[in-house]
Backbone as JSON, one array per atom type, in Angstrom:
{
  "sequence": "XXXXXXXXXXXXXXXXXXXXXXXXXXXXXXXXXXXXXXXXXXXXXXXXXXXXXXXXXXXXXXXXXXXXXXXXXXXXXXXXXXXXXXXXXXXXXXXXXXXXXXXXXXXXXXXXXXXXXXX",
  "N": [[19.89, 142.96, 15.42], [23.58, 143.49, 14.86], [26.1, 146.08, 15.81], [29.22, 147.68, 15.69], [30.81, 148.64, 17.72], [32.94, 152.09, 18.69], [35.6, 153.78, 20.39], [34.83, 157.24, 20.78], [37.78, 158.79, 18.01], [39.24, 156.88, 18.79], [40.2, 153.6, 16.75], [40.73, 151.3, 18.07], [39.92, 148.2, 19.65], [37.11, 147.41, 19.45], [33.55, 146.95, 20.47], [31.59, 144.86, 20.09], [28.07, 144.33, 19.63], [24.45, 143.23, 20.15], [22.0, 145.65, 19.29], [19.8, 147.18, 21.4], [16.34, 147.87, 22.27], [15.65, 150.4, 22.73], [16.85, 153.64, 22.81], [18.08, 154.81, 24.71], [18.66, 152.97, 26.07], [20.69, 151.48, 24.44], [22.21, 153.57, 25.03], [23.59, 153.65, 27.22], [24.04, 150.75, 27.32], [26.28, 151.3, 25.76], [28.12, 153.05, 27.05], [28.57, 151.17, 29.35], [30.14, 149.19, 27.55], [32.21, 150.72, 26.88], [33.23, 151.75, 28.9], [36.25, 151.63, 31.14], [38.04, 149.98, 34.16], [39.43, 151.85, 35.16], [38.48, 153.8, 34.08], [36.06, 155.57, 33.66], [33.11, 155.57, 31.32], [30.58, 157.9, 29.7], [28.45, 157.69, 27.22], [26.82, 159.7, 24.87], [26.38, 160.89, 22.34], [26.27, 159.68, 19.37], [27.86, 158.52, 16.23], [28.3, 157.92, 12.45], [30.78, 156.36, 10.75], [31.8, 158.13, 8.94], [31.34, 160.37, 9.86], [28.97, 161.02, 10.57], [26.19, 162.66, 12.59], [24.58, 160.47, 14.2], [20.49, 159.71, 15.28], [18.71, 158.33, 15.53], [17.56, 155.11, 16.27], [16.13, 153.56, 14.04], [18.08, 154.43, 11.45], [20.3, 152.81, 12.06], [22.15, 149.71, 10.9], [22.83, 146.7, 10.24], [26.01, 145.33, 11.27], [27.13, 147.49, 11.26], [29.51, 150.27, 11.87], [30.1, 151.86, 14.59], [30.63, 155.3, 16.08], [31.3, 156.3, 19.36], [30.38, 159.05, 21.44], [31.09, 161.36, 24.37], [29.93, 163.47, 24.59], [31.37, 165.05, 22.99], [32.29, 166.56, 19.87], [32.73, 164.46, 16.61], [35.86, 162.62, 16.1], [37.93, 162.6, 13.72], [39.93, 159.67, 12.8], [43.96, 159.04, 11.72], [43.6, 157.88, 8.58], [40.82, 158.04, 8.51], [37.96, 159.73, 7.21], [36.68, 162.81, 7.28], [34.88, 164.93, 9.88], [31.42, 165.4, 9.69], [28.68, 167.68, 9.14], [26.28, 166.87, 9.78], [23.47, 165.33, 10.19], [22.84, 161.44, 10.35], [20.87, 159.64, 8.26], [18.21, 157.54, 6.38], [18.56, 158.91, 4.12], [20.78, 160.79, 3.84], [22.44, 158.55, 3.76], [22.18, 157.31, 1.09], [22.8, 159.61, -0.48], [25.56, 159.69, 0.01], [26.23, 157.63, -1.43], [27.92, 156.21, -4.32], [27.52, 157.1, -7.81], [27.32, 154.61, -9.05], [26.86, 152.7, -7.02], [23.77, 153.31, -6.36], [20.58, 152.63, -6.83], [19.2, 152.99, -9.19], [20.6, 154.39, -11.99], [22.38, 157.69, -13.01], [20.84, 160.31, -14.58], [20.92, 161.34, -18.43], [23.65, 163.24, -19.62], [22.63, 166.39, -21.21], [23.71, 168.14, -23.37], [24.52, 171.02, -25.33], [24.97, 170.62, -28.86], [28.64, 171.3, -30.27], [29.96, 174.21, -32.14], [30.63, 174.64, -35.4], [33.78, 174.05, -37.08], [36.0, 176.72, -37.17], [37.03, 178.24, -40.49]],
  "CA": [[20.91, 143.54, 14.57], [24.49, 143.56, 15.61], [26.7, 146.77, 15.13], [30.4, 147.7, 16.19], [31.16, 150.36, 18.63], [34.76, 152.0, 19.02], [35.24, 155.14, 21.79], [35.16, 158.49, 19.25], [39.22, 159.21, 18.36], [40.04, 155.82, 18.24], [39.61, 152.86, 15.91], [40.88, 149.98, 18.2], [39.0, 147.8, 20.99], [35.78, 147.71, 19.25], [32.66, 145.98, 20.71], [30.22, 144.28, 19.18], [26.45, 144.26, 20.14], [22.97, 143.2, 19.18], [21.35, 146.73, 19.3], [18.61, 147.14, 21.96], [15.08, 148.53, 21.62], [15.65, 151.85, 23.2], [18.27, 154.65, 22.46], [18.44, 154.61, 26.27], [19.14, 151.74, 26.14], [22.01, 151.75, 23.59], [23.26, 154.6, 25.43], [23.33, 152.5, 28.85], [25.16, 149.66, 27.05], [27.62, 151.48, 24.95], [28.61, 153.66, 28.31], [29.17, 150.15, 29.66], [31.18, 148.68, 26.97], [33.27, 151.37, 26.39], [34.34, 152.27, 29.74], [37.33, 150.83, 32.22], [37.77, 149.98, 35.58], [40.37, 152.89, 35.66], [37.93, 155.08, 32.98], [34.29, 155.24, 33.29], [33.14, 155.88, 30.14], [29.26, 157.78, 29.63], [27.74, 157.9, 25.91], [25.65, 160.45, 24.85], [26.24, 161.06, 21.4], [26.87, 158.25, 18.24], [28.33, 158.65, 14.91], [28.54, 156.4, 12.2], [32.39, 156.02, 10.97], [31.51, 159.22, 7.93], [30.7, 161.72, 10.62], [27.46, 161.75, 10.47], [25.42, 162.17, 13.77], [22.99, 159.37, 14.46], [19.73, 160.52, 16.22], [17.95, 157.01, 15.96], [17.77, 153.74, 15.98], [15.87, 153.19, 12.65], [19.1, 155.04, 10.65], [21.41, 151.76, 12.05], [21.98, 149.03, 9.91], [23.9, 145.26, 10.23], [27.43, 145.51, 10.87], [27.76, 149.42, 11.38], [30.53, 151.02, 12.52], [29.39, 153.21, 15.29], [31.64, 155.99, 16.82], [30.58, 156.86, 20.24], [31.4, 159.86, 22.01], [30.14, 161.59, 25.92], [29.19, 164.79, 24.06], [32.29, 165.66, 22.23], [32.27, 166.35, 18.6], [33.46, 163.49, 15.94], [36.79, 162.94, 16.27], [38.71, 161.84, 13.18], [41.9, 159.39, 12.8], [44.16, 158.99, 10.97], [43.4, 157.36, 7.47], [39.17, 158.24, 8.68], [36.85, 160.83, 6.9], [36.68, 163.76, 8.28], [33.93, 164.94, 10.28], [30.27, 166.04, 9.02], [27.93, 168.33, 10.5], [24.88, 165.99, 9.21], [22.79, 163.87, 10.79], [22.95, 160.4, 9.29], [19.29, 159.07, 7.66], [18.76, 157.46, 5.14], [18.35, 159.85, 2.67], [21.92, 161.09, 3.71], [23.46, 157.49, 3.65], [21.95, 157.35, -0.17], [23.25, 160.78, -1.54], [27.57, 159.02, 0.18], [26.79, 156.54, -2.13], [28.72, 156.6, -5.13], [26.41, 156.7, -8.56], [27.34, 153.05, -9.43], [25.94, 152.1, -6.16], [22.59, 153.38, -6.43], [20.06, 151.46, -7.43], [19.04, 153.91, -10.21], [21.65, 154.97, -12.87], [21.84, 159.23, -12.63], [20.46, 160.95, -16.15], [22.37, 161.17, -18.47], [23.7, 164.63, -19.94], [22.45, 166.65, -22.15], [24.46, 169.07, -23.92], [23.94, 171.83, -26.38], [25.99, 170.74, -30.08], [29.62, 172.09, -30.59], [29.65, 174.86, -33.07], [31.67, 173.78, -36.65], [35.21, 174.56, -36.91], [36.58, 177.96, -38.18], [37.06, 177.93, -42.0]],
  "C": [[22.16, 143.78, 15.41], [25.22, 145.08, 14.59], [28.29, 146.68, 15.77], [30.51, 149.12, 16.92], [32.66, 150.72, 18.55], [34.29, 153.97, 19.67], [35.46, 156.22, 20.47], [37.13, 158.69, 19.74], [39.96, 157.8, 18.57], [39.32, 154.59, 17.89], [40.28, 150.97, 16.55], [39.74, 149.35, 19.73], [38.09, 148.03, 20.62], [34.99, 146.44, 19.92], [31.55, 146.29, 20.17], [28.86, 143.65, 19.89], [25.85, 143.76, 19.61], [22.38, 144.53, 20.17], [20.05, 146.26, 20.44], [18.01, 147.47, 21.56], [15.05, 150.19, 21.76], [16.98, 152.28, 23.04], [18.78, 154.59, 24.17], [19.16, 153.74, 26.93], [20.17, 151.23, 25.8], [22.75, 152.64, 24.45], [24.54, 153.88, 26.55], [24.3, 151.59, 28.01], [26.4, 149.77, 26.34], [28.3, 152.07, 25.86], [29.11, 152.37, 28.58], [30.57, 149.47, 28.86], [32.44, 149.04, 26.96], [33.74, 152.02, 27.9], [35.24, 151.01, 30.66], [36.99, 150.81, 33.62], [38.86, 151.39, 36.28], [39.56, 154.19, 35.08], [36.94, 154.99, 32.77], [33.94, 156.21, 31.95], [31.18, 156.46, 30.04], [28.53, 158.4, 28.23], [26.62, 158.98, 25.97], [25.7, 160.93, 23.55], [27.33, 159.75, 20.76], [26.54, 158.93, 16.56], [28.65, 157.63, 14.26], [29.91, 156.8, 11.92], [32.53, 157.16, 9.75], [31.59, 160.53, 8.91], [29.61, 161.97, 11.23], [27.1, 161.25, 11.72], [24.53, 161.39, 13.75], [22.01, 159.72, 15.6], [18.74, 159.74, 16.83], [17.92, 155.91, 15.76], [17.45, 153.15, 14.37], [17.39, 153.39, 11.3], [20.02, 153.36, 10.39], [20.94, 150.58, 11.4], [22.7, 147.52, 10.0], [24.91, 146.03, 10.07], [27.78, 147.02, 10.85], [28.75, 149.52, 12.03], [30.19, 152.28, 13.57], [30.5, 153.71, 16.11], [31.06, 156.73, 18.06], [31.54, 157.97, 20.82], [30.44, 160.32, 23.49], [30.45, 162.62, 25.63], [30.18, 165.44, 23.35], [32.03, 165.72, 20.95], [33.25, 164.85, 17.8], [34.55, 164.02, 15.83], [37.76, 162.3, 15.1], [39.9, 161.4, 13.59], [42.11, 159.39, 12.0], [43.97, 157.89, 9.92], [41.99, 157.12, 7.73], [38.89, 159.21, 8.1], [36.76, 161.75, 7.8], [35.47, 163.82, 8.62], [32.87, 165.5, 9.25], [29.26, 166.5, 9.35], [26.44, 167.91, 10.56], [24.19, 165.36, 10.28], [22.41, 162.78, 10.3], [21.27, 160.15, 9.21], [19.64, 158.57, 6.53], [18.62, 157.57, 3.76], [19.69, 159.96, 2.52], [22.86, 159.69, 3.43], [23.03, 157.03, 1.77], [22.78, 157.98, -0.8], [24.95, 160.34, -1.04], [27.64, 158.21, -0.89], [27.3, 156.94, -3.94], [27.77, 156.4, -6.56], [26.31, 155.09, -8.98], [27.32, 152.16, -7.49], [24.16, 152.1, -6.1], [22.14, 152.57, -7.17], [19.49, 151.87, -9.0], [20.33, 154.53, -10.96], [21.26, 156.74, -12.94], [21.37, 159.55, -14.04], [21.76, 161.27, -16.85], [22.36, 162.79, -19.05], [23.26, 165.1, -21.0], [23.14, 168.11, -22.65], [24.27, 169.81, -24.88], [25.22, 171.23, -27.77], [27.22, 171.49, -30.2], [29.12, 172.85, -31.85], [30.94, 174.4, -33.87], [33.54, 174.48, -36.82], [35.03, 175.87, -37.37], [36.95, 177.46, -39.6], [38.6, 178.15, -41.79]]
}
């Protein structure tokens, strides 16, 4: 599975991976990616591009947007979502989605009768 990395706080210079087996492992290669020869760079926390903390590998998905950071909180930009104090799963990447995404239509309402005009 390939995702996209970009350093938390900004949305340019992204690199693109195939995900390892280990978070350790991810950590190790997104530290790499994302640092310079002027700016060592060392991962230790990943967000997807919502806020939400990611805690494991299973959560990530093709093509993600992953926001890494070396222990800082998510950092929105501008025209990004603000942060979210979640941890992404994907229960939580279900309940973002909008009802005409789900795969299930929501119930529909049920309402008590208006009462008849005034005479």
């Amino acid at each position: 599975m390939r995702i996209k990395l970009y350093r938390n706080g900004h949305r340019a210079d992204g690199q693109k991976f195939i995900v390892p087996e280990t978070w350790e492992a991810l950590l190790e290669k997104a530290s790499r990616a994302l640092s310079t020869a002027t700016e060592p760079f060392a991962a230790s926390r990943l967000f997807d591009d919502h806020g939400f903390e990611i805690k494991e590998l299973e959560v990530l998905e093709e093509d993600d947007l992953i926001i890494v950071s070396a222990g800082e909180n998510f950092v929105a930009v501008a025209g990004g979502l603000a942060p979210a104090d979640n941890v992404s799963t994907p229960a939580t990447r279900q309940a973002l989605m909008s009802p005409s995404d789900q795969s299930a239509p929501p119930p529909p309402l049920s309402l008590p009768p208006l009462p008849p005009p005034p005479p």
